[in-house]
Every structure is written in structure tokens, then in C-alpha cells.
Amino acid sequence: MTVTLSTPELEADRQALIALIKDEAVFHGDFTLSSGKKATYYVDMRKLTLDHRAAPAIGRIVLDLLQGLDGIQAVGGLTLGADPIANAVMHESVRAGAPVDAFVVRKEPKDHGRGRQIEGADVTGKRVVVVEDTSTTGGSPLKAVEVLRKAGAEPVAVISIVDRKTGAQAAIEAEGLQWLAAIDLDDLGLAPQ
């Protein structure tokens, strides 16, 4: 996968993010991923999506990837991985003069208050993009897509910061959604597992 960002400054952001991921977010050992798959390394993007050095660049990079999609009004995804990404995009979109709202999809509907499963922006009738920090099988974003569709939203794409190149793209595209990823394992010098 070759990602082409719209400006040299954004590509510099992407390269800086790749360096941070390599230095601080790739852990080697024996891990079980959220998909249940076993791996000998783990890319802990939460370490960086919640880091002041990386979050603004993540917001700018995802916002740039959104430019090829028409009429996107909100971004978000399954809590917890998507939350800081959606917030970074929201803040950078305001700075860029083209505001995009954020939403959070709970794993289950809340059992009190208004009983909502989607918090934040009202997504009914809106074109939205699901974001996630790392992707393996596509299960997390597809769960968010299912909840969003039930709520009357129109999910059009999934954007992942790091694609582990283990089937997520095919699963997302099989649901009729566009797949975009900012970084993949080749960028990080890692092999798919």
C-alpha cells in the first residue's frame, strides 16, 4: 500500500509518526490480539493516539485521508481505540476551517440514562467514517458500522492508522465500504502475522 498525502508537510507528519511508532509503540513478545489471533509483536497505538507529540499529526493525517470522501460529517468508532483519533480529527478539522464532528460507539447500549449506544454527534442520515488505531480482522470497525447503520447513519469508509495486513481490508471492502490506512507493516519494517 502506498499512501499519498496531499502536502510534503503531511508526509513529514506521517514519517515522524512512523518513527514514533517504531521507537515507542511496537512491543515484541507473545501477545493475543483483540481478534483472538496470536502475535509475536503488538503495535500499541493507544500509547501514541493519547500522546501530545502524535495526536495532532494523527488528526491531520486522517483529515487528509478524508478529503477523497464526499460529504463526511462525522468520524468515530468503537470505544476505546477510535475515541482519541476521532477527537484529534475533530480538533484539526476546526483548525482547517472544515469542521467534522466526532462520535463514540459503545460496545453495548448504556443500561441507564438515555440508553444510547452512540454518543456525541447525531449520526442519523449523515455520511460518516469509522476510524481505528490498528486493524487485524476488521471486527471492531465492522461492529461500529453495524451499530451506525441501525441508527440510520451512512458509513462510507474505514480509516485505520496502522494496517496489520491480516484481512481487515478485505472484510471492510466486502461490506461495501472504502478502506484507507495511513501506515502499514511495510512502513514499520514488520511482517504480517
Short mmCIF file of N, CA and C in Angstrom, two decimals:
data_model
loop_
_atom_site.label_atom_id
_atom_site.label_comp_id
_atom_site.label_asym_id
_atom_site.label_seq_id
_atom_site.Cartn_x
_atom_site.Cartn_y
_atom_site.Cartn_z
N MET A 1 0.85 -1.17 0.00
CA MET A 1 0.00 0.00 0.00
C MET A 1 0.89 1.23 0.00
N THR A 2 0.60 2.15 -0.88
CA THR A 2 1.31 3.41 -0.88
C THR A 2 0.32 4.50 -0.57
N VAL A 3 0.57 5.19 0.52
CA VAL A 3 -0.29 6.30 0.91
C VAL A 3 0.32 7.56 0.33
N THR A 4 -0.51 8.36 -0.33
CA THR A 4 -0.04 9.64 -0.83
C THR A 4 -0.83 10.72 -0.13
N LEU A 5 -0.14 11.51 0.68
CA LEU A 5 -0.79 12.62 1.36
C LEU A 5 -0.66 13.87 0.50
N SER A 6 -1.51 14.85 0.77
CA SER A 6 -1.64 15.97 -0.17
C SER A 6 -0.53 17.00 -0.10
N THR A 7 0.28 17.00 0.95
CA THR A 7 1.35 18.00 1.03
C THR A 7 2.62 17.38 1.60
N PRO A 8 3.76 17.98 1.30
CA PRO A 8 5.02 17.50 1.90
C PRO A 8 4.99 17.60 3.43
N GLU A 9 4.31 18.60 3.96
CA GLU A 9 4.21 18.75 5.42
C GLU A 9 3.47 17.57 6.05
N LEU A 10 2.39 17.13 5.39
CA LEU A 10 1.65 15.98 5.90
C LEU A 10 2.46 14.70 5.78
N GLU A 11 3.22 14.58 4.71
CA GLU A 11 4.08 13.40 4.58
C GLU A 11 5.16 13.42 5.67
N ALA A 12 5.65 14.60 6.01
CA ALA A 12 6.62 14.71 7.11
C ALA A 12 5.96 14.28 8.42
N ASP A 13 4.69 14.68 8.63
CA ASP A 13 3.94 14.22 9.81
C ASP A 13 3.87 12.70 9.84
N ARG A 14 3.57 12.11 8.69
CA ARG A 14 3.43 10.66 8.59
C ARG A 14 4.75 9.97 8.90
N GLN A 15 5.84 10.48 8.36
CA GLN A 15 7.16 9.88 8.61
C GLN A 15 7.54 10.02 10.08
N ALA A 16 7.22 11.16 10.68
CA ALA A 16 7.51 11.36 12.11
C ALA A 16 6.68 10.38 12.95
N LEU A 17 5.42 10.16 12.54
CA LEU A 17 4.56 9.21 13.25
C LEU A 17 5.11 7.79 13.12
N ILE A 18 5.55 7.43 11.93
CA ILE A 18 6.15 6.10 11.72
C ILE A 18 7.35 5.92 12.65
N ALA A 19 8.20 6.93 12.75
CA ALA A 19 9.38 6.85 13.63
C ALA A 19 8.95 6.69 15.09
N LEU A 20 7.93 7.43 15.53
CA LEU A 20 7.44 7.30 16.90
C LEU A 20 6.89 5.89 17.16
N ILE A 21 6.14 5.37 16.20
CA ILE A 21 5.57 4.03 16.35
C ILE A 21 6.71 3.01 16.50
N LYS A 22 7.69 3.08 15.60
CA LYS A 22 8.81 2.13 15.66
C LYS A 22 9.53 2.23 17.00
N ASP A 23 9.75 3.46 17.47
CA ASP A 23 10.53 3.68 18.69
C ASP A 23 9.77 3.37 19.97
N GLU A 24 8.45 3.65 19.97
CA GLU A 24 7.73 3.63 21.24
C GLU A 24 6.47 2.79 21.30
N ALA A 25 5.98 2.29 20.17
CA ALA A 25 4.69 1.61 20.21
C ALA A 25 4.72 0.17 19.68
N VAL A 26 5.87 -0.31 19.26
CA VAL A 26 5.97 -1.70 18.82
C VAL A 26 6.66 -2.49 19.93
N PHE A 27 5.93 -3.48 20.45
CA PHE A 27 6.44 -4.31 21.54
C PHE A 27 6.56 -5.75 21.04
N HIS A 28 7.67 -6.37 21.36
CA HIS A 28 7.92 -7.75 20.92
C HIS A 28 7.73 -8.70 22.11
N GLY A 29 7.14 -9.86 21.82
CA GLY A 29 6.84 -10.86 22.84
C GLY A 29 5.72 -11.75 22.34
N ASP A 30 4.97 -12.35 23.25
CA ASP A 30 3.81 -13.18 22.88
C ASP A 30 2.55 -12.44 23.28
N PHE A 31 1.70 -12.14 22.28
CA PHE A 31 0.51 -11.34 22.51
C PHE A 31 -0.71 -12.02 21.91
N THR A 32 -1.86 -11.77 22.52
CA THR A 32 -3.14 -12.15 21.95
C THR A 32 -3.83 -10.87 21.55
N LEU A 33 -4.20 -10.76 20.28
CA LEU A 33 -4.85 -9.55 19.76
C LEU A 33 -6.34 -9.58 20.08
N SER A 34 -7.01 -8.44 19.91
CA SER A 34 -8.45 -8.38 20.21
C SER A 34 -9.24 -9.36 19.35
N SER A 35 -8.68 -9.72 18.20
CA SER A 35 -9.33 -10.69 17.32
C SER A 35 -9.19 -12.11 17.84
N GLY A 36 -8.33 -12.30 18.86
CA GLY A 36 -8.05 -13.63 19.37
C GLY A 36 -6.81 -14.24 18.73
N LYS A 37 -6.32 -13.62 17.66
CA LYS A 37 -5.12 -14.12 17.00
C LYS A 37 -3.90 -13.92 17.89
N LYS A 38 -2.92 -14.81 17.73
CA LYS A 38 -1.65 -14.72 18.44
C LYS A 38 -0.65 -13.95 17.58
N ALA A 39 0.25 -13.22 18.23
CA ALA A 39 1.26 -12.45 17.50
C ALA A 39 2.52 -12.35 18.35
N THR A 40 3.65 -12.17 17.66
CA THR A 40 4.93 -12.01 18.37
C THR A 40 5.30 -10.54 18.53
N TYR A 41 4.46 -9.65 18.05
CA TYR A 41 4.63 -8.23 18.32
C TYR A 41 3.26 -7.60 18.47
N TYR A 42 3.24 -6.47 19.14
CA TYR A 42 1.99 -5.74 19.38
C TYR A 42 2.26 -4.27 19.08
N VAL A 43 1.40 -3.68 18.28
CA VAL A 43 1.51 -2.25 17.99
C VAL A 43 0.49 -1.56 18.89
N ASP A 44 0.98 -0.91 19.92
CA ASP A 44 0.13 -0.26 20.92
C ASP A 44 -0.09 1.20 20.54
N MET A 45 -1.04 1.42 19.64
CA MET A 45 -1.29 2.78 19.16
C MET A 45 -1.93 3.69 20.20
N ARG A 46 -2.58 3.11 21.20
CA ARG A 46 -3.16 3.97 22.24
C ARG A 46 -2.08 4.78 22.95
N LYS A 47 -0.89 4.20 23.00
CA LYS A 47 0.24 4.90 23.60
C LYS A 47 0.51 6.21 22.85
N LEU A 48 0.23 6.22 21.55
CA LEU A 48 0.51 7.42 20.74
C LEU A 48 -0.73 8.23 20.41
N THR A 49 -1.89 7.60 20.27
CA THR A 49 -3.09 8.40 19.98
C THR A 49 -3.43 9.31 21.15
N LEU A 50 -2.91 8.96 22.32
CA LEU A 50 -3.13 9.77 23.52
C LEU A 50 -1.88 10.56 23.91
N ASP A 51 -0.94 10.72 22.99
CA ASP A 51 0.32 11.40 23.24
C ASP A 51 0.33 12.74 22.50
N HIS A 52 0.73 13.80 23.20
CA HIS A 52 0.71 15.14 22.61
C HIS A 52 1.62 15.27 21.39
N ARG A 53 2.63 14.44 21.26
CA ARG A 53 3.52 14.51 20.11
C ARG A 53 2.89 13.91 18.86
N ALA A 54 2.03 12.94 19.04
CA ALA A 54 1.48 12.20 17.90
C ALA A 54 0.05 12.57 17.54
N ALA A 55 -0.78 12.87 18.54
CA ALA A 55 -2.21 13.07 18.29
C ALA A 55 -2.51 14.17 17.25
N PRO A 56 -1.87 15.35 17.31
CA PRO A 56 -2.17 16.35 16.29
C PRO A 56 -1.84 15.85 14.88
N ALA A 57 -0.72 15.16 14.72
CA ALA A 57 -0.36 14.63 13.40
C ALA A 57 -1.36 13.58 12.95
N ILE A 58 -1.80 12.73 13.87
CA ILE A 58 -2.81 11.73 13.53
C ILE A 58 -4.08 12.42 13.04
N GLY A 59 -4.49 13.47 13.73
CA GLY A 59 -5.67 14.22 13.30
C GLY A 59 -5.50 14.79 11.90
N ARG A 60 -4.34 15.38 11.62
CA ARG A 60 -4.09 15.97 10.30
C ARG A 60 -4.04 14.90 9.21
N ILE A 61 -3.39 13.77 9.51
CA ILE A 61 -3.26 12.69 8.52
C ILE A 61 -4.64 12.11 8.18
N VAL A 62 -5.44 11.80 9.20
CA VAL A 62 -6.77 11.24 8.95
C VAL A 62 -7.64 12.26 8.22
N LEU A 63 -7.56 13.52 8.62
CA LEU A 63 -8.33 14.56 7.94
C LEU A 63 -7.95 14.62 6.47
N ASP A 64 -6.67 14.48 6.16
CA ASP A 64 -6.23 14.47 4.77
C ASP A 64 -6.80 13.26 4.02
N LEU A 65 -6.81 12.09 4.67
CA LEU A 65 -7.37 10.91 4.02
C LEU A 65 -8.87 11.07 3.76
N LEU A 66 -9.54 11.86 4.59
CA LEU A 66 -10.97 12.11 4.41
C LEU A 66 -11.26 12.94 3.17
N GLN A 67 -10.27 13.68 2.68
CA GLN A 67 -10.52 14.62 1.58
C GLN A 67 -11.05 13.95 0.32
N GLY A 68 -10.74 12.69 0.12
CA GLY A 68 -11.23 11.98 -1.07
C GLY A 68 -12.64 11.44 -0.92
N LEU A 69 -13.26 11.69 0.24
CA LEU A 69 -14.60 11.18 0.50
C LEU A 69 -15.57 12.36 0.58
N ASP A 70 -16.65 12.30 -0.17
CA ASP A 70 -17.58 13.43 -0.22
C ASP A 70 -18.55 13.46 0.95
N GLY A 71 -18.75 14.65 1.47
CA GLY A 71 -19.83 14.91 2.42
C GLY A 71 -19.72 14.25 3.77
N ILE A 72 -18.52 13.97 4.23
CA ILE A 72 -18.36 13.34 5.54
C ILE A 72 -18.66 14.38 6.63
N GLN A 73 -19.56 14.02 7.54
CA GLN A 73 -19.96 14.96 8.58
C GLN A 73 -19.46 14.58 9.97
N ALA A 74 -19.05 13.31 10.14
CA ALA A 74 -18.58 12.89 11.47
C ALA A 74 -17.68 11.67 11.34
N VAL A 75 -16.77 11.54 12.32
CA VAL A 75 -15.89 10.38 12.40
C VAL A 75 -15.94 9.82 13.82
N GLY A 76 -15.71 8.53 13.92
CA GLY A 76 -15.69 7.89 15.23
C GLY A 76 -15.59 6.40 15.04
N GLY A 77 -15.84 5.68 16.12
CA GLY A 77 -15.79 4.24 16.02
C GLY A 77 -15.98 3.62 17.38
N LEU A 78 -15.63 2.35 17.44
CA LEU A 78 -15.83 1.58 18.65
C LEU A 78 -14.87 2.09 19.74
N THR A 79 -15.46 2.39 20.91
CA THR A 79 -14.64 2.83 22.02
C THR A 79 -13.71 1.69 22.45
N LEU A 80 -12.59 1.90 22.72
CA LEU A 80 -11.75 2.97 23.17
C LEU A 80 -10.77 3.40 22.09
N GLY A 81 -10.42 2.48 21.20
CA GLY A 81 -9.37 2.78 20.22
C GLY A 81 -9.68 3.95 19.32
N ALA A 82 -10.94 4.12 18.94
CA ALA A 82 -11.29 5.18 17.99
C ALA A 82 -11.42 6.55 18.65
N ASP A 83 -11.68 6.59 19.95
CA ASP A 83 -12.03 7.85 20.61
C ASP A 83 -10.98 8.95 20.44
N PRO A 84 -9.71 8.71 20.78
CA PRO A 84 -8.74 9.80 20.64
C PRO A 84 -8.49 10.19 19.19
N ILE A 85 -8.64 9.25 18.27
CA ILE A 85 -8.46 9.56 16.85
C ILE A 85 -9.58 10.50 16.40
N ALA A 86 -10.81 10.16 16.73
CA ALA A 86 -11.96 10.99 16.35
C ALA A 86 -11.82 12.40 16.93
N ASN A 87 -11.38 12.49 18.17
CA ASN A 87 -11.19 13.81 18.78
C ASN A 87 -10.08 14.59 18.10
N ALA A 88 -8.98 13.93 17.76
CA ALA A 88 -7.89 14.61 17.06
C ALA A 88 -8.35 15.13 15.70
N VAL A 89 -9.13 14.32 14.98
CA VAL A 89 -9.65 14.74 13.68
C VAL A 89 -10.58 15.94 13.86
N MET A 90 -11.47 15.86 14.85
CA MET A 90 -12.41 16.96 15.09
C MET A 90 -11.65 18.27 15.34
N HIS A 91 -10.66 18.23 16.21
CA HIS A 91 -9.90 19.44 16.52
C HIS A 91 -9.14 19.97 15.31
N GLU A 92 -8.49 19.09 14.56
CA GLU A 92 -7.75 19.53 13.38
C GLU A 92 -8.69 20.04 12.29
N SER A 93 -9.90 19.47 12.20
CA SER A 93 -10.85 19.94 11.18
C SER A 93 -11.31 21.36 11.46
N VAL A 94 -11.47 21.69 12.73
CA VAL A 94 -11.84 23.06 13.10
C VAL A 94 -10.70 24.00 12.73
N ARG A 95 -9.48 23.60 13.05
CA ARG A 95 -8.31 24.41 12.72
C ARG A 95 -8.20 24.63 11.21
N ALA A 96 -8.58 23.61 10.43
CA ALA A 96 -8.50 23.70 8.97
C ALA A 96 -9.70 24.44 8.36
N GLY A 97 -10.68 24.79 9.17
CA GLY A 97 -11.83 25.53 8.67
C GLY A 97 -12.89 24.67 7.99
N ALA A 98 -12.85 23.38 8.21
CA ALA A 98 -13.84 22.45 7.63
C ALA A 98 -14.27 21.47 8.72
N PRO A 99 -15.06 21.94 9.69
CA PRO A 99 -15.39 21.13 10.86
C PRO A 99 -16.05 19.79 10.55
N VAL A 100 -15.58 18.76 11.26
CA VAL A 100 -16.13 17.42 11.23
C VAL A 100 -16.39 17.05 12.69
N ASP A 101 -17.57 16.53 12.98
CA ASP A 101 -17.90 16.14 14.35
C ASP A 101 -17.34 14.75 14.68
N ALA A 102 -17.40 14.42 15.97
CA ALA A 102 -16.92 13.12 16.44
C ALA A 102 -18.05 12.37 17.14
N PHE A 103 -17.97 11.05 17.12
CA PHE A 103 -18.91 10.19 17.85
C PHE A 103 -18.17 9.01 18.43
N VAL A 104 -18.78 8.38 19.41
CA VAL A 104 -18.25 7.20 20.07
C VAL A 104 -19.32 6.12 20.01
N VAL A 105 -18.94 4.92 19.60
CA VAL A 105 -19.85 3.78 19.60
C VAL A 105 -19.49 2.91 20.80
N ARG A 106 -20.45 2.78 21.73
CA ARG A 106 -20.24 1.89 22.88
C ARG A 106 -20.34 0.44 22.40
N LYS A 107 -19.67 -0.44 23.15
CA LYS A 107 -19.74 -1.87 22.80
C LYS A 107 -21.15 -2.41 23.02
N GLU A 108 -21.84 -1.88 24.00
CA GLU A 108 -23.24 -2.25 24.29
C GLU A 108 -24.00 -0.97 24.61
N PRO A 109 -25.32 -0.96 24.38
CA PRO A 109 -26.09 0.23 24.75
C PRO A 109 -25.99 0.47 26.26
N LYS A 110 -25.99 1.73 26.62
CA LYS A 110 -25.94 2.11 28.02
C LYS A 110 -27.19 1.58 28.73
N ASP A 111 -27.04 1.06 29.95
CA ASP A 111 -28.19 0.49 30.65
C ASP A 111 -28.87 1.49 31.58
N HIS A 112 -28.53 2.78 31.43
CA HIS A 112 -29.17 3.81 32.25
C HIS A 112 -29.25 5.10 31.42
N GLY A 113 -29.82 6.11 32.01
CA GLY A 113 -29.96 7.38 31.29
C GLY A 113 -30.79 7.21 30.03
N ARG A 114 -30.27 7.67 28.92
CA ARG A 114 -30.99 7.58 27.64
C ARG A 114 -30.75 6.26 26.92
N GLY A 115 -29.90 5.41 27.49
CA GLY A 115 -29.68 4.09 26.90
C GLY A 115 -29.02 4.12 25.54
N ARG A 116 -28.23 5.13 25.29
CA ARG A 116 -27.62 5.31 23.96
C ARG A 116 -26.43 4.37 23.75
N GLN A 117 -26.25 3.98 22.50
CA GLN A 117 -25.07 3.22 22.14
C GLN A 117 -24.09 4.10 21.36
N ILE A 118 -24.58 5.18 20.78
CA ILE A 118 -23.72 6.14 20.06
C ILE A 118 -23.79 7.46 20.80
N GLU A 119 -22.63 7.95 21.22
CA GLU A 119 -22.54 9.22 21.92
C GLU A 119 -21.88 10.26 21.03
N GLY A 120 -22.16 11.52 21.30
CA GLY A 120 -21.55 12.60 20.54
C GLY A 120 -22.48 13.06 19.44
N ALA A 121 -21.91 13.27 18.27
CA ALA A 121 -22.67 13.80 17.14
C ALA A 121 -23.87 12.90 16.81
N ASP A 122 -25.00 13.54 16.45
CA ASP A 122 -26.14 12.79 15.94
C ASP A 122 -25.77 12.31 14.54
N VAL A 123 -25.78 11.01 14.32
CA VAL A 123 -25.31 10.45 13.05
C VAL A 123 -26.45 10.09 12.10
N THR A 124 -27.69 10.19 12.56
CA THR A 124 -28.82 9.79 11.73
C THR A 124 -28.83 10.57 10.42
N GLY A 125 -28.85 9.84 9.30
CA GLY A 125 -28.90 10.45 7.99
C GLY A 125 -27.58 11.07 7.53
N LYS A 126 -26.51 10.87 8.27
CA LYS A 126 -25.23 11.50 7.92
C LYS A 126 -24.23 10.49 7.37
N ARG A 127 -23.40 11.00 6.47
CA ARG A 127 -22.28 10.21 5.94
C ARG A 127 -21.15 10.27 6.96
N VAL A 128 -20.71 9.10 7.41
CA VAL A 128 -19.71 9.04 8.47
C VAL A 128 -18.57 8.10 8.07
N VAL A 129 -17.44 8.27 8.76
CA VAL A 129 -16.29 7.40 8.59
C VAL A 129 -15.93 6.80 9.94
N VAL A 130 -15.66 5.51 9.93
CA VAL A 130 -15.22 4.81 11.14
C VAL A 130 -13.69 4.82 11.15
N VAL A 131 -13.14 5.19 12.30
CA VAL A 131 -11.68 5.21 12.46
C VAL A 131 -11.27 4.19 13.51
N GLU A 132 -10.03 3.71 13.38
CA GLU A 132 -9.48 2.81 14.39
C GLU A 132 -7.97 2.95 14.42
N ASP A 133 -7.38 2.53 15.54
CA ASP A 133 -5.94 2.70 15.69
C ASP A 133 -5.14 1.64 14.95
N THR A 134 -5.45 0.37 15.14
CA THR A 134 -4.81 -0.71 14.39
C THR A 134 -5.88 -1.68 13.93
N SER A 135 -5.62 -2.35 12.82
CA SER A 135 -6.62 -3.29 12.30
C SER A 135 -5.97 -4.64 12.06
N THR A 136 -6.71 -5.68 12.41
CA THR A 136 -6.27 -7.04 12.18
C THR A 136 -7.31 -7.74 11.29
N THR A 137 -8.50 -7.98 11.83
CA THR A 137 -9.54 -8.68 11.07
C THR A 137 -10.64 -7.74 10.59
N GLY A 138 -10.69 -6.53 11.14
CA GLY A 138 -11.76 -5.60 10.80
C GLY A 138 -12.98 -5.75 11.68
N GLY A 139 -12.92 -6.62 12.68
CA GLY A 139 -14.07 -6.88 13.55
C GLY A 139 -14.57 -5.66 14.30
N SER A 140 -13.67 -4.88 14.88
CA SER A 140 -14.09 -3.71 15.66
C SER A 140 -14.77 -2.66 14.80
N PRO A 141 -14.16 -2.26 13.68
CA PRO A 141 -14.87 -1.26 12.88
C PRO A 141 -16.18 -1.79 12.29
N LEU A 142 -16.24 -3.08 11.98
CA LEU A 142 -17.48 -3.63 11.43
C LEU A 142 -18.58 -3.66 12.48
N LYS A 143 -18.23 -3.87 13.74
CA LYS A 143 -19.24 -3.78 14.80
C LYS A 143 -19.77 -2.35 14.87
N ALA A 144 -18.87 -1.38 14.79
CA ALA A 144 -19.29 0.02 14.79
C ALA A 144 -20.18 0.32 13.58
N VAL A 145 -19.81 -0.19 12.42
CA VAL A 145 -20.61 0.02 11.20
C VAL A 145 -22.02 -0.53 11.39
N GLU A 146 -22.12 -1.72 11.97
CA GLU A 146 -23.44 -2.32 12.19
C GLU A 146 -24.31 -1.43 13.08
N VAL A 147 -23.75 -0.94 14.18
CA VAL A 147 -24.49 -0.06 15.09
C VAL A 147 -24.87 1.24 14.39
N LEU A 148 -23.95 1.80 13.62
CA LEU A 148 -24.21 3.05 12.90
C LEU A 148 -25.33 2.87 11.87
N ARG A 149 -25.29 1.78 11.14
CA ARG A 149 -26.35 1.54 10.14
C ARG A 149 -27.71 1.40 10.81
N LYS A 150 -27.76 0.71 11.96
CA LYS A 150 -29.03 0.58 12.69
C LYS A 150 -29.55 1.94 13.15
N ALA A 151 -28.63 2.87 13.42
CA ALA A 151 -29.00 4.21 13.88
C ALA A 151 -29.35 5.14 12.72
N GLY A 152 -29.28 4.64 11.49
CA GLY A 152 -29.64 5.46 10.34
C GLY A 152 -28.51 6.25 9.74
N ALA A 153 -27.28 5.97 10.14
CA ALA A 153 -26.11 6.64 9.56
C ALA A 153 -25.72 5.94 8.26
N GLU A 154 -24.91 6.62 7.47
CA GLU A 154 -24.39 6.04 6.24
C GLU A 154 -22.86 5.93 6.34
N PRO A 155 -22.35 4.85 6.92
CA PRO A 155 -20.89 4.68 6.95
C PRO A 155 -20.39 4.46 5.52
N VAL A 156 -19.34 5.19 5.14
CA VAL A 156 -18.83 5.09 3.78
C VAL A 156 -17.41 4.53 3.70
N ALA A 157 -16.68 4.61 4.82
CA ALA A 157 -15.29 4.15 4.79
C ALA A 157 -14.81 3.83 6.20
N VAL A 158 -13.71 3.08 6.24
CA VAL A 158 -12.98 2.83 7.48
C VAL A 158 -11.56 3.31 7.25
N ILE A 159 -11.06 4.09 8.20
CA ILE A 159 -9.66 4.54 8.16
C ILE A 159 -8.95 3.97 9.38
N SER A 160 -7.87 3.26 9.12
CA SER A 160 -7.04 2.71 10.19
C SER A 160 -5.70 3.43 10.19
N ILE A 161 -5.17 3.72 11.37
CA ILE A 161 -3.85 4.32 11.42
C ILE A 161 -2.81 3.29 11.00
N VAL A 162 -2.85 2.09 11.58
CA VAL A 162 -1.89 1.04 11.21
C VAL A 162 -2.65 -0.20 10.75
N ASP A 163 -2.41 -0.60 9.52
CA ASP A 163 -2.99 -1.82 8.95
C ASP A 163 -2.01 -2.97 9.16
N ARG A 164 -2.44 -3.98 9.93
CA ARG A 164 -1.58 -5.15 10.18
C ARG A 164 -1.53 -6.09 8.98
N LYS A 165 -2.28 -5.78 7.92
CA LYS A 165 -2.27 -6.55 6.67
C LYS A 165 -2.63 -8.02 6.91
N THR A 166 -3.69 -8.22 7.71
CA THR A 166 -4.11 -9.59 8.02
C THR A 166 -5.60 -9.79 7.76
N GLY A 167 -6.14 -9.12 6.77
CA GLY A 167 -7.51 -9.40 6.35
C GLY A 167 -8.53 -8.32 6.60
N ALA A 168 -8.19 -7.29 7.34
CA ALA A 168 -9.18 -6.25 7.63
C ALA A 168 -9.68 -5.58 6.36
N GLN A 169 -8.78 -5.25 5.45
CA GLN A 169 -9.17 -4.55 4.23
C GLN A 169 -10.23 -5.35 3.46
N ALA A 170 -10.00 -6.63 3.28
CA ALA A 170 -10.96 -7.47 2.54
C ALA A 170 -12.31 -7.52 3.26
N ALA A 171 -12.29 -7.63 4.58
CA ALA A 171 -13.54 -7.69 5.34
C ALA A 171 -14.31 -6.37 5.23
N ILE A 172 -13.61 -5.26 5.29
CA ILE A 172 -14.25 -3.94 5.19
C ILE A 172 -14.82 -3.74 3.79
N GLU A 173 -14.03 -4.05 2.78
CA GLU A 173 -14.49 -3.87 1.40
C GLU A 173 -15.65 -4.80 1.07
N ALA A 174 -15.70 -5.99 1.68
CA ALA A 174 -16.80 -6.93 1.46
C ALA A 174 -18.12 -6.35 1.96
N GLU A 175 -18.05 -5.39 2.88
CA GLU A 175 -19.26 -4.72 3.39
C GLU A 175 -19.61 -3.48 2.58
N GLY A 176 -18.92 -3.28 1.45
CA GLY A 176 -19.22 -2.15 0.58
C GLY A 176 -18.64 -0.83 1.04
N LEU A 177 -17.63 -0.89 1.90
CA LEU A 177 -17.01 0.31 2.43
C LEU A 177 -15.64 0.52 1.81
N GLN A 178 -15.23 1.77 1.72
CA GLN A 178 -13.88 2.06 1.26
C GLN A 178 -12.91 1.84 2.42
N TRP A 179 -11.72 1.36 2.10
CA TRP A 179 -10.68 1.09 3.09
C TRP A 179 -9.51 2.05 2.87
N LEU A 180 -9.09 2.71 3.93
CA LEU A 180 -7.93 3.59 3.87
C LEU A 180 -7.07 3.33 5.11
N ALA A 181 -5.77 3.30 4.93
CA ALA A 181 -4.86 3.15 6.07
C ALA A 181 -3.70 4.11 5.87
N ALA A 182 -3.27 4.73 6.96
CA ALA A 182 -2.18 5.70 6.89
C ALA A 182 -0.82 5.03 6.84
N ILE A 183 -0.69 3.90 7.55
CA ILE A 183 0.60 3.23 7.72
C ILE A 183 0.34 1.73 7.67
N ASP A 184 1.29 1.00 7.07
CA ASP A 184 1.15 -0.46 7.13
C ASP A 184 2.44 -1.08 7.62
N LEU A 185 2.46 -2.40 7.68
CA LEU A 185 3.61 -3.09 8.26
C LEU A 185 4.90 -2.86 7.48
N ASP A 186 4.79 -2.66 6.16
CA ASP A 186 5.99 -2.36 5.37
C ASP A 186 6.65 -1.09 5.89
N ASP A 187 5.83 -0.07 6.19
CA ASP A 187 6.35 1.19 6.73
C ASP A 187 7.08 0.97 8.03
N LEU A 188 6.63 -0.01 8.81
CA LEU A 188 7.20 -0.27 10.14
C LEU A 188 8.29 -1.34 10.12
N GLY A 189 8.53 -1.94 8.95
CA GLY A 189 9.54 -2.98 8.86
C GLY A 189 9.13 -4.28 9.55
N LEU A 190 7.82 -4.54 9.61
CA LEU A 190 7.30 -5.73 10.27
C LEU A 190 6.64 -6.65 9.25
N ALA A 191 6.61 -7.94 9.54
CA ALA A 191 5.97 -8.91 8.66
C ALA A 191 4.56 -9.21 9.18
N PRO A 192 3.60 -9.47 8.29
CA PRO A 192 2.25 -9.84 8.74
C PRO A 192 2.28 -11.13 9.56
N GLN A 193 1.39 -11.19 10.56
CA GLN A 193 1.27 -12.41 11.37
C GLN A 193 -0.18 -12.79 11.48
#
